[in-house]
Short mmCIF file of C-alpha atoms and ligand atoms in Angstrom, two decimals:
data_model
loop_
_atom_site.label_atom_id
_atom_site.label_comp_id
_atom_site.label_asym_id
_atom_site.label_seq_id
_atom_site.Cartn_x
_atom_site.Cartn_y
_atom_site.Cartn_z
CA MET A 150 -47.53 -12.54 38.88
CA SER A 151 -45.89 -9.74 40.88
CA ILE A 152 -48.21 -7.32 42.60
CA ALA A 153 -47.15 -3.65 42.54
CA ARG A 154 -44.79 -2.67 45.35
CA ARG A 155 -47.07 0.11 46.64
CA ILE A 156 -49.64 -2.47 47.71
CA LYS A 157 -47.26 -3.52 50.51
CA ARG A 158 -48.02 -0.18 52.15
CA LEU A 159 -51.78 -0.73 52.07
CA GLY A 160 -53.39 -1.84 55.33
CA THR A 161 -56.95 -3.07 55.82
CA GLU A 162 -59.92 -3.05 58.15
CA THR A 163 -59.07 -6.06 60.28
CA ALA A 164 -62.58 -6.06 61.81
CA PHE A 165 -63.64 -7.83 58.59
CA ALA A 166 -61.23 -10.66 59.45
CA VAL A 167 -62.86 -10.98 62.88
CA SER A 168 -66.19 -11.07 61.06
CA ARG A 169 -65.00 -13.93 58.87
CA GLU A 170 -63.77 -15.86 61.89
CA ALA A 171 -67.13 -15.38 63.63
CA SER A 172 -69.02 -16.59 60.51
CA GLU A 173 -66.84 -19.69 60.26
CA PHE A 174 -67.47 -20.42 63.93
CA ALA A 175 -71.23 -20.01 63.35
CA LEU A 176 -71.12 -22.31 60.30
CA LYS A 177 -69.88 -25.08 62.58
CA GLY A 178 -73.21 -24.82 64.40
CA ASN A 179 -72.14 -22.49 67.21
CA LYS A 180 -74.16 -19.57 68.50
CA VAL A 181 -72.35 -16.28 67.82
CA PHE A 182 -73.06 -12.95 69.54
CA PRO A 183 -71.87 -10.39 66.98
CA PHE A 184 -70.35 -7.37 68.72
CA HIS A 185 -67.47 -7.03 66.27
CA ILE A 186 -68.69 -4.83 63.45
CA GLY A 187 -70.33 -1.41 63.16
CA ASP A 188 -73.10 -2.56 60.87
CA LEU A 189 -76.79 -2.32 61.77
CA ASN A 190 -79.35 -5.11 61.99
CA ILE A 191 -82.10 -2.48 61.71
CA PRO A 192 -83.84 -2.04 58.34
CA THR A 193 -83.53 1.18 56.32
CA PRO A 194 -86.64 3.35 56.88
CA LYS A 195 -89.40 2.38 54.45
CA ASN A 196 -89.90 5.90 53.03
CA ILE A 197 -86.22 5.87 51.94
CA VAL A 198 -86.53 2.42 50.35
CA ASP A 199 -89.69 3.49 48.49
CA ALA A 200 -88.05 6.66 47.17
CA ALA A 201 -85.12 4.69 45.74
CA PHE A 202 -87.43 2.13 44.08
CA ARG A 203 -89.48 5.00 42.64
CA ALA A 204 -86.30 6.53 41.23
CA VAL A 205 -85.41 3.25 39.51
CA ARG A 206 -88.88 3.05 37.98
CA GLU A 207 -88.62 6.66 36.84
CA GLY A 208 -85.42 5.86 34.95
CA LYS A 209 -82.81 7.32 37.30
CA THR A 210 -80.61 4.50 36.10
CA THR A 211 -78.19 6.50 33.94
CA TYR A 212 -74.92 8.25 34.79
CA CYS A 213 -75.40 11.50 36.68
CA PRO A 214 -73.02 14.44 37.39
CA SER A 215 -69.76 13.28 38.99
CA ALA A 216 -70.40 15.38 42.11
CA GLY A 217 -73.90 13.91 42.51
CA ILE A 218 -77.40 15.16 41.77
CA ASP A 219 -78.10 18.83 42.49
CA PRO A 220 -81.15 18.35 44.76
CA LEU A 221 -79.18 16.06 47.10
CA ARG A 222 -76.16 18.38 47.17
CA GLU A 223 -78.45 21.30 47.96
CA ALA A 224 -80.42 19.42 50.63
CA LEU A 225 -77.24 18.23 52.31
CA ALA A 226 -75.69 21.72 52.34
CA ARG A 227 -78.90 22.99 53.98
CA ASP A 228 -78.99 20.11 56.47
CA ILE A 229 -75.37 20.63 57.53
CA ASN A 230 -75.83 24.40 57.78
CA SER A 231 -78.76 23.84 60.13
CA THR A 232 -76.74 21.67 62.53
CA HIS A 233 -73.32 23.33 62.11
CA SER A 234 -74.19 27.04 61.66
CA THR A 235 -72.03 26.99 58.51
CA ARG A 236 -72.66 28.63 55.13
CA TYR A 237 -72.17 25.79 52.72
CA LYS A 238 -73.69 25.86 49.26
CA MET A 239 -74.35 23.07 46.83
CA GLU A 240 -70.89 23.67 45.32
CA ASN A 241 -69.28 22.59 48.59
CA VAL A 242 -70.94 19.17 48.56
CA VAL A 243 -69.58 16.21 46.57
CA ILE A 244 -71.62 13.02 46.88
CA GLN A 245 -69.66 9.80 47.41
CA PRO A 246 -70.28 6.07 47.39
CA GLY A 247 -70.20 6.03 51.23
CA GLY A 248 -68.33 8.09 53.78
CA LYS A 249 -65.16 6.00 53.58
CA PRO A 250 -64.03 7.26 50.13
CA VAL A 251 -63.80 10.78 51.59
CA ILE A 252 -60.77 9.68 53.66
CA GLY A 253 -58.62 8.75 50.64
CA LYS A 254 -59.87 11.65 48.52
CA PHE A 255 -59.11 14.15 51.29
CA ILE A 256 -55.56 12.79 51.59
CA LEU A 257 -55.02 12.71 47.82
CA SER A 258 -56.30 16.27 47.47
CA LEU A 259 -54.25 17.89 50.24
CA MET A 260 -51.23 15.76 51.13
CA ASN A 261 -47.95 15.62 49.26
CA PRO A 262 -45.71 12.56 49.66
CA GLY A 263 -43.55 13.04 52.76
CA ASP A 264 -46.11 15.23 54.56
CA GLN A 265 -46.99 14.20 58.10
CA VAL A 266 -50.61 13.46 58.95
CA LEU A 267 -51.99 13.43 62.49
CA TYR A 268 -54.58 10.74 63.14
CA PRO A 269 -56.11 9.09 66.22
CA SER A 270 -54.91 5.75 67.55
CA PRO A 271 -56.94 3.85 68.57
CA GLY A 272 -58.96 5.04 65.58
CA TYR A 273 -60.61 3.96 62.36
CA PRO A 274 -57.87 1.82 60.76
CA ILE A 275 -58.30 3.16 57.24
CA TYR A 276 -56.63 6.47 58.20
CA GLU A 277 -53.28 4.82 58.91
CA SER A 278 -53.58 2.54 55.90
CA LEU A 279 -54.26 5.31 53.37
CA ILE A 280 -51.79 7.86 54.77
CA GLU A 281 -49.01 5.31 54.22
CA PHE A 282 -50.39 4.06 50.91
CA TYR A 283 -50.33 7.58 49.44
CA GLY A 284 -46.79 8.22 50.70
CA GLY A 285 -47.45 10.28 53.83
CA ILE A 286 -45.94 9.89 57.27
CA PRO A 287 -48.49 8.75 59.86
CA LEU A 288 -48.37 10.60 63.20
CA PRO A 289 -50.70 8.86 65.64
CA TYR A 290 -52.10 10.93 68.53
CA ARG A 291 -53.78 9.54 71.60
CA TYR A 292 -56.65 9.81 74.08
CA ARG A 293 -56.70 9.12 77.81
CA GLU A 294 -59.40 8.06 80.23
CA GLY A 295 -61.17 11.07 81.76
CA LYS A 296 -63.90 11.15 84.41
CA GLU A 297 -66.81 10.53 82.08
CA GLY A 298 -65.19 9.35 78.89
CA PHE A 299 -62.06 9.31 76.76
CA LYS A 300 -60.39 12.68 76.33
CA LEU A 301 -58.17 13.97 73.56
CA ASP A 302 -54.58 14.28 74.86
CA LEU A 303 -54.00 17.77 73.48
CA GLU A 304 -50.59 18.17 75.14
CA TYR A 305 -49.39 15.00 73.43
CA LEU A 306 -50.85 16.11 70.11
CA LYS A 307 -49.06 19.45 70.38
CA SER A 308 -45.80 17.68 71.24
CA ILE A 309 -45.72 15.63 68.02
CA ILE A 310 -46.54 18.42 65.52
CA GLY A 311 -43.49 19.26 63.42
CA PRO A 312 -42.55 21.42 60.44
CA SER A 313 -43.82 18.87 57.90
CA THR A 314 -47.15 18.23 59.62
CA ARG A 315 -49.82 19.27 57.15
CA LEU A 316 -53.04 17.43 57.90
CA LEU A 317 -55.11 16.48 60.92
CA ILE A 318 -57.67 13.69 60.86
CA PHE A 319 -60.17 14.32 63.63
CA ASN A 320 -62.96 11.88 64.36
CA ASP A 321 -65.12 13.45 67.04
CA PHE A 322 -67.84 11.00 68.16
CA GLN A 323 -65.01 8.60 67.87
CA ASN A 324 -64.77 5.01 66.71
CA PRO A 325 -63.82 2.93 68.74
CA MET A 326 -63.77 5.02 71.96
CA ALA A 327 -67.04 6.96 71.58
CA ALA A 328 -65.04 10.00 72.71
CA GLU A 329 -66.32 13.51 72.12
CA ALA A 330 -64.57 16.81 72.61
CA SER A 331 -65.86 19.54 74.92
CA ALA A 332 -66.42 23.09 73.63
CA ASP A 333 -63.11 24.17 75.24
CA GLU A 334 -61.21 21.30 73.64
CA LEU A 335 -62.65 22.13 70.22
CA LYS A 336 -61.58 25.74 70.71
CA GLU A 337 -58.07 24.73 71.65
CA LEU A 338 -57.87 22.33 68.71
CA ALA A 339 -59.02 25.06 66.31
CA GLU A 340 -56.28 27.36 67.64
CA LEU A 341 -53.69 24.65 67.02
CA VAL A 342 -54.98 24.07 63.50
CA LYS A 343 -54.68 27.77 62.69
CA ARG A 344 -51.30 28.20 64.41
CA TYR A 345 -49.73 25.30 62.51
CA ASP A 346 -51.61 25.99 59.26
CA LEU A 347 -53.21 22.54 59.10
CA TYR A 348 -56.12 21.22 57.05
CA VAL A 349 -58.56 18.92 58.75
CA LEU A 350 -60.67 15.92 57.90
CA CYS A 351 -63.65 16.09 60.29
CA ASP A 352 -64.87 12.51 60.18
CA GLU A 353 -68.44 13.00 61.40
CA ALA A 354 -69.77 9.52 60.62
CA TYR A 355 -71.52 9.47 64.04
CA PHE A 356 -72.48 13.16 64.35
CA ASP A 357 -76.20 12.27 64.42
CA ILE A 358 -75.96 9.15 66.55
CA ARG A 359 -76.80 10.85 69.84
CA TYR A 360 -78.63 9.77 72.99
CA GLY A 361 -78.38 13.05 74.91
CA GLY A 362 -76.85 16.52 74.60
CA SER A 363 -75.94 17.88 71.19
CA SER A 364 -73.14 17.40 68.69
CA ASN A 365 -70.74 20.23 67.90
CA SER A 366 -68.34 20.39 64.99
CA LEU A 367 -64.83 21.75 64.67
CA ALA A 368 -65.94 23.12 61.28
CA SER A 369 -68.39 25.46 63.05
CA LEU A 370 -65.67 27.42 64.83
CA GLU A 371 -64.43 30.73 63.53
CA GLY A 372 -62.03 30.40 60.62
CA MET A 373 -62.45 26.64 60.40
CA GLU A 374 -64.92 26.23 57.54
CA SER A 375 -62.15 27.04 55.07
CA ARG A 376 -59.80 24.49 56.70
CA CYS A 377 -62.14 21.53 57.19
CA VAL A 378 -63.47 18.76 54.97
CA ILE A 379 -66.45 17.07 56.59
CA LEU A 380 -66.99 13.36 56.04
CA TYR A 381 -70.76 12.87 55.98
CA THR A 382 -72.43 9.49 55.70
CA PHE A 383 -75.97 8.17 55.35
CA SER A 384 -74.76 4.75 56.55
CA LYS A 385 -75.30 4.98 60.29
CA LYS A 386 -78.04 7.55 60.88
CA PHE A 387 -80.37 6.08 58.27
CA ALA A 388 -79.25 2.43 58.61
CA MET A 389 -78.00 2.50 55.00
CA THR A 390 -74.54 0.90 55.29
CA GLY A 391 -74.95 -1.29 52.21
CA TRP A 392 -76.39 1.46 50.04
CA ARG A 393 -72.99 3.19 49.92
CA LEU A 394 -73.97 6.83 50.15
CA GLY A 395 -72.03 9.67 51.76
CA ALA A 396 -70.46 13.01 50.92
CA ALA A 397 -67.46 15.27 51.26
CA VAL A 398 -68.38 18.79 52.36
CA ALA A 399 -65.40 20.98 51.61
CA PRO A 400 -64.10 24.42 50.63
CA GLU A 401 -64.81 24.88 46.91
CA PRO A 402 -61.29 24.23 45.51
CA VAL A 403 -61.13 20.96 47.47
CA ALA A 404 -64.69 20.05 46.47
CA ARG A 405 -63.78 20.54 42.79
CA THR A 406 -60.68 18.37 43.22
CA ILE A 407 -62.70 15.63 44.89
CA ALA A 408 -65.29 15.77 42.09
CA LYS A 409 -62.43 15.28 39.60
CA LEU A 410 -61.30 12.24 41.60
CA ASN A 411 -64.89 10.96 41.38
CA THR A 412 -64.80 11.31 37.58
CA ASN A 413 -61.57 9.33 37.47
CA ASN A 414 -62.72 6.63 39.87
CA GLU A 415 -66.40 5.78 39.86
CA SER A 416 -67.60 8.40 37.28
CA CYS A 417 -70.48 9.33 39.55
CA PRO A 418 -72.17 8.04 42.68
CA ASN A 419 -74.97 5.52 42.19
CA HIS A 420 -77.78 7.55 40.62
CA PHE A 421 -81.03 6.18 42.08
CA VAL A 422 -79.60 5.60 45.56
CA GLN A 423 -79.25 9.37 45.90
CA TYR A 424 -83.04 9.74 45.74
CA GLY A 425 -83.23 7.49 48.79
CA GLY A 426 -80.79 9.78 50.59
CA LEU A 427 -82.81 12.82 49.53
CA GLU A 428 -85.93 11.31 51.08
CA GLY A 429 -83.93 10.66 54.27
CA LEU A 430 -83.03 14.34 54.51
CA ARG A 431 -86.36 15.81 53.44
CA GLY A 432 -89.01 13.22 54.26
CA SER A 433 -90.55 11.96 57.49
CA SER A 434 -88.02 11.26 60.24
CA ARG A 435 -90.37 8.99 62.22
CA GLU A 436 -88.58 5.71 61.42
CA THR A 437 -85.15 7.34 61.50
CA ASP A 438 -85.74 8.63 65.04
CA ASN A 439 -86.74 5.14 66.06
CA ILE A 440 -83.28 3.85 65.10
CA ILE A 441 -81.83 6.02 67.87
CA ASN A 442 -84.40 4.75 70.39
CA ILE A 443 -83.50 1.15 69.59
CA LEU A 444 -79.78 1.88 69.93
CA ARG A 445 -80.27 3.77 73.20
CA ARG A 446 -81.96 0.77 74.84
CA ARG A 447 -79.10 -1.46 73.72
CA ARG A 448 -76.49 0.97 75.04
CA ASP A 449 -78.17 1.21 78.44
CA ARG A 450 -78.37 -2.56 78.82
CA ALA A 451 -74.81 -3.18 77.59
CA VAL A 452 -73.25 -0.54 79.87
CA GLU A 453 -75.16 -1.90 82.85
CA ILE A 454 -74.02 -5.49 82.30
CA LEU A 455 -70.42 -4.61 81.44
CA ASN A 456 -70.02 -2.50 84.57
CA SER A 457 -71.27 -5.41 86.66
CA VAL A 458 -68.42 -7.63 85.41
CA LYS A 459 -65.51 -7.96 87.86
CA GLY A 460 -62.42 -6.26 86.45
CA VAL A 461 -64.27 -4.39 83.67
CA ARG A 462 -64.81 -0.63 83.59
CA CYS A 463 -67.02 0.98 80.94
CA PHE A 464 -68.07 4.59 80.21
CA ASN A 465 -71.64 5.45 79.26
CA PRO A 466 -71.20 7.53 76.10
CA GLU A 467 -73.90 9.81 74.65
CA THR A 468 -72.84 9.08 71.10
CA THR A 469 -71.85 6.36 68.55
CA PHE A 470 -72.85 2.71 68.96
CA TYR A 471 -69.56 1.55 70.42
CA LEU A 472 -68.35 0.77 73.93
CA PHE A 473 -64.65 0.55 74.70
CA PRO A 474 -64.36 -1.00 78.15
CA ASN A 475 -61.10 -1.22 80.04
CA VAL A 476 -60.52 -4.95 80.57
CA SER A 477 -56.97 -4.82 81.97
CA GLU A 478 -57.96 -6.33 85.30
CA ALA A 479 -60.30 -8.92 83.82
CA MET A 480 -57.63 -10.14 81.39
CA LYS A 481 -55.07 -10.33 84.18
CA ARG A 482 -57.42 -12.30 86.44
CA LYS A 483 -57.99 -14.80 83.64
CA GLY A 484 -54.25 -15.01 82.92
CA PHE A 485 -54.26 -13.36 79.49
CA ASP A 486 -51.60 -10.96 78.31
CA SER A 487 -52.24 -11.26 74.58
CA TYR A 488 -55.27 -9.53 73.06
CA GLU A 489 -55.60 -12.13 70.32
CA ARG A 490 -55.50 -15.09 72.69
CA PHE A 491 -58.12 -13.44 74.88
CA ARG A 492 -60.40 -12.59 71.94
CA LYS A 493 -60.20 -16.08 70.44
CA GLU A 494 -60.73 -17.81 73.76
CA VAL A 495 -63.83 -15.71 74.55
CA LEU A 496 -65.24 -16.52 71.08
CA LEU A 497 -64.55 -20.22 71.52
CA ARG A 498 -65.97 -20.45 75.06
CA THR A 499 -68.93 -18.08 74.80
CA GLY A 500 -69.59 -17.20 71.13
CA VAL A 501 -69.11 -13.51 71.98
CA SER A 502 -67.24 -11.86 69.12
CA PHE A 503 -65.57 -8.47 69.49
CA CYS A 504 -62.61 -6.43 68.30
CA THR A 505 -59.74 -5.35 70.49
CA ARG A 506 -57.54 -2.26 70.59
CA LEU A 507 -55.25 -4.02 68.10
CA HIS A 508 -57.83 -3.58 65.33
CA PHE A 509 -57.65 0.21 65.53
CA GLY A 510 -54.20 1.28 64.40
CA ARG A 511 -50.74 0.79 65.80
CA GLU A 512 -50.17 1.07 69.53
CA ILE A 513 -48.51 4.24 70.83
CA LYS A 514 -45.46 3.73 73.06
CA GLY A 515 -46.36 3.69 76.73
CA GLU A 516 -49.86 2.19 76.38
CA LYS A 517 -50.47 0.00 79.41
CA GLU A 518 -54.21 -0.48 79.79
CA LYS A 519 -56.14 -3.08 77.77
CA TYR A 520 -59.35 -2.25 75.88
CA ILE A 521 -61.81 -4.13 73.73
CA ARG A 522 -64.62 -2.77 71.54
CA PHE A 523 -68.23 -3.85 71.65
CA ALA A 524 -70.43 -2.61 68.78
CA TYR A 525 -74.11 -2.90 69.74
CA SER A 526 -75.54 -1.82 66.38
CA GLY A 527 -75.83 -5.31 64.93
CA ILE A 528 -77.31 -7.33 67.79
CA GLY A 529 -80.85 -7.30 69.21
CA ILE A 530 -81.40 -6.62 72.89
CA GLU A 531 -82.15 -10.24 73.83
CA ASP A 532 -78.98 -11.62 72.26
CA LEU A 533 -77.05 -8.64 73.56
CA THR A 534 -78.17 -9.48 77.10
CA ARG A 535 -77.47 -13.19 76.71
CA GLY A 536 -74.09 -12.61 75.08
CA LEU A 537 -72.83 -10.12 77.64
CA ASN A 538 -73.99 -12.34 80.49
CA CYS A 539 -71.99 -15.21 78.94
CA PHE A 540 -69.00 -12.86 78.78
CA LYS A 541 -69.53 -12.00 82.48
CA GLU A 542 -69.75 -15.67 83.37
CA PHE A 543 -66.53 -16.41 81.45
CA ILE A 544 -64.61 -13.60 83.18
CA GLU A 545 -65.87 -14.31 86.68
CA HIS A 546 -65.61 -18.11 86.77
N1 PLP B 22 -65.57 6.84 59.61
C1 PLP B 22 -65.73 6.10 60.72
C2 PLP B 22 -65.15 6.60 61.99
C3 PLP B 22 -66.40 4.89 60.67
O1 PLP B 22 -66.55 4.16 61.79
C4 PLP B 22 -66.93 4.45 59.43
C5 PLP B 22 -67.60 3.14 59.34
O2 PLP B 22 -67.64 2.33 60.21
C6 PLP B 22 -66.74 5.27 58.31
C7 PLP B 22 -66.07 6.45 58.44
C8 PLP B 22 -67.22 4.88 56.95
O3 PLP B 22 -68.53 4.50 56.87
P1 PLP B 22 -69.29 4.44 55.47
O4 PLP B 22 -68.28 4.27 54.40
O5 PLP B 22 -70.23 3.31 55.58
O6 PLP B 22 -69.98 5.75 55.34
#
């Protein structure tokens, strides 16, 4: 059987391969410390679970409108307006089976084959995969280490924009670097977007995962609402990764196009699951707030241990549940040049499983430093402490 040629252009999320390797290692009776994947080992708040079960019992088991149920679209428009100072209406919101489908539907709606698309590297690997799959030209832009965290390299970004650059994918509260832009950087980025007439995917999967300060959106800036499509997800904030519930929040013509793509793909998002999401937005936030408290304790502990490891340097981000320590010196001390050899050896010797920079898009010429990603969303604080101490022991001895 010959598989269609276009599939050759499709990439994947290689973190799932690391996951498989870790499971196989565990099946052989080894202890694994899972830092490799951005899933949560925290249960979905009970009020959300109850609302979804109630919806099933009440017969919300049929098809529903392709853009999702009206009360959820309305509640989400209101919720986003309250945090973004925007003026979205229900018509701007198209419910999706997760946040991820927004990436492909944004590209399909606004990119013509041959258009160039700016995207972050390191970044969520699906951007690169889908830009190429749909016939676009990927233009990776980069970040650099600042004083307190990773900073968008705006000069570099400006230098790669060309006449066929049409789209920008911007993931503030960034995976894997946990980077966030300052107000001045957002302003400068908005100016660039307007000057070069770009449309933007604001991937805000981690907008609400915050331990201090407040999140700001590019879509909130003057003239940007009509140029931005927001990727919203229930996955992280409400610990609902497996429910598959998210949304595209977009200017009306784009929202209508995305709803048409829904009709052609999945018909409609899962009907009763949307009532769970509605409860998340409207109901008690007691359990949801607790998710952040749990994650904050894990972040504090992980940053403390990582910064005590010789040859490791780690920022203390106020957002996401990822850490992206610089391990250049540690790898050198242990005699590793290859990311994959290092990752596999650490897994074998300590059971600590993580992703490396290689899992987040192609490297940009001139990259010298070495980084690995620890996700602390799927590991309890005791195992987190044990695992990172094993990692420390491995590096230092
Ligand atoms: N965007 C980013 C940056 C992510 O890290 C993820 C998941 O890890 C997603 C989007 C998609 O998440 P979901 O499809 O579960 O909403």
